[in-house]
C-alpha angles and dihedrals in degrees: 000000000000089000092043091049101043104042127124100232127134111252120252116267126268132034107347108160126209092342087154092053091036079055094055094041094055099043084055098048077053094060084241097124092131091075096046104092089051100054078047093061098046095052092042134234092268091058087069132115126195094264092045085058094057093044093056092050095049089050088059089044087062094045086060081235097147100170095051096046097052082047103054087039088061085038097055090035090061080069107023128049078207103163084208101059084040093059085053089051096062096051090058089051091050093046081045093054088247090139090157098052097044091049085059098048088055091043090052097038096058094042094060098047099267111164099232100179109234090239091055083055093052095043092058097050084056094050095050094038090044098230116136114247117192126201106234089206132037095188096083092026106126113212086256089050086045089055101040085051086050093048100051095062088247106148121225121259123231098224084048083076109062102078097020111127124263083256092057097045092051089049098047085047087062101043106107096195096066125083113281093232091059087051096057087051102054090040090057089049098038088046090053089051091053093249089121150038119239090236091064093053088045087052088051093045088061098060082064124094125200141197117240094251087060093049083056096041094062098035087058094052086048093058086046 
């Protein structure tokens, strides 16, 4: 499915819609972000729709690429008037210290009909009032809800991720800064729903330490 995804060949004639942004969307529901901008790249910016736009922005969300991501979100909103990538704009102006201009976007946003989902509302409050806000469920969260959760400090909850997508648990595996037990368990999970290769648990599994009682603990359930 990665090969077929990410090849070079030319599409099939005839009406075939968004077949880049269908690509992206694909490779993320995957778990395979991280191949996103290059396919970006290969295929070029102008070859970009609305929702590809999106897409590529949420693929560096869930790379906890911040930077890029502000940046491909101004850069798609010099062309689009996407609410979406808008959204996305004004969390890079909060975690900039652009209050102002963050304040507007919303104002604007929601005068002129904008859907600003009531959780994106109480997620930037908690980013610019520093209070961590976590996301009970994983299973709705959008990658910019996942970020602004993120950025608020807020911590992940166990139970969070037992319904979150295969693109969220290959992102929280990554994340350094969580806990590494939260890591392993959304690696496991992310590794049964095909997200990730079991190299890259084994390679997760080596940054643990363990007692001796739970090396033969396990050892024992093994032999069980």
């Amino acid at each position: 499915a990665r090969r077929l995804l990410l090849t070079a060949a030319s599409a099939p004639q005839g009406e075939v819609g968004d077949l880049l942004g269908a690509r992206i969307d694909r490779l993320i529901a995957l778990g395979l972000q991280n191949d996103v901008p290059g396919l970006i790249r290969s295929a070029g910016q102008q070859a970009l729709t609305p929702a590809g736009h999106r897409a590529g922005v949420d693929a560096l969300l869930l790379d906890a690429n911040n930077d890029a991501a502000c940046q491909a979100a101004r850069d798609a909103l010099a062309t689009s008037n996407d609410d979406a990538i808008a959204l996305a704009l004004i969390f890079c102006q909060r975690l900039a210290g652009e209050d102002s201009a963050a304040e507007l976007g919303i104002a604007i946003l929601q005068d002129t009909g904008g859907e600003v989902d009531d959780r994106f509302l109480e997620l930037d409050r908690g980013i610019a009032s520093g209070q961590p806000v976590a996301l009970e469920s994983l299973d709705q969260a959008t990658p910019l809800l996942f970020a602004m959760a993120l950025a608020t400090g807020a911590s992940i909850p166990e139970d969070a991720l037992l319904d979150a997508p295969a693109p969220l648990l290959r992102a929280i595996s990554r994340l350094e800064a969580l806990p590494l037990e939260t890591r392993l368990r959304a690696a496991e999970r992310a590794v049964a729903a095909g997200a990730m290769s079991g190299g890259e648990l084994g390679d997760l599994y080596r940054l643990a330490t363990f007692n001796d009682d739970q090396i033969v603990n396990a050892l024992s359930r093994a032999d069980d």
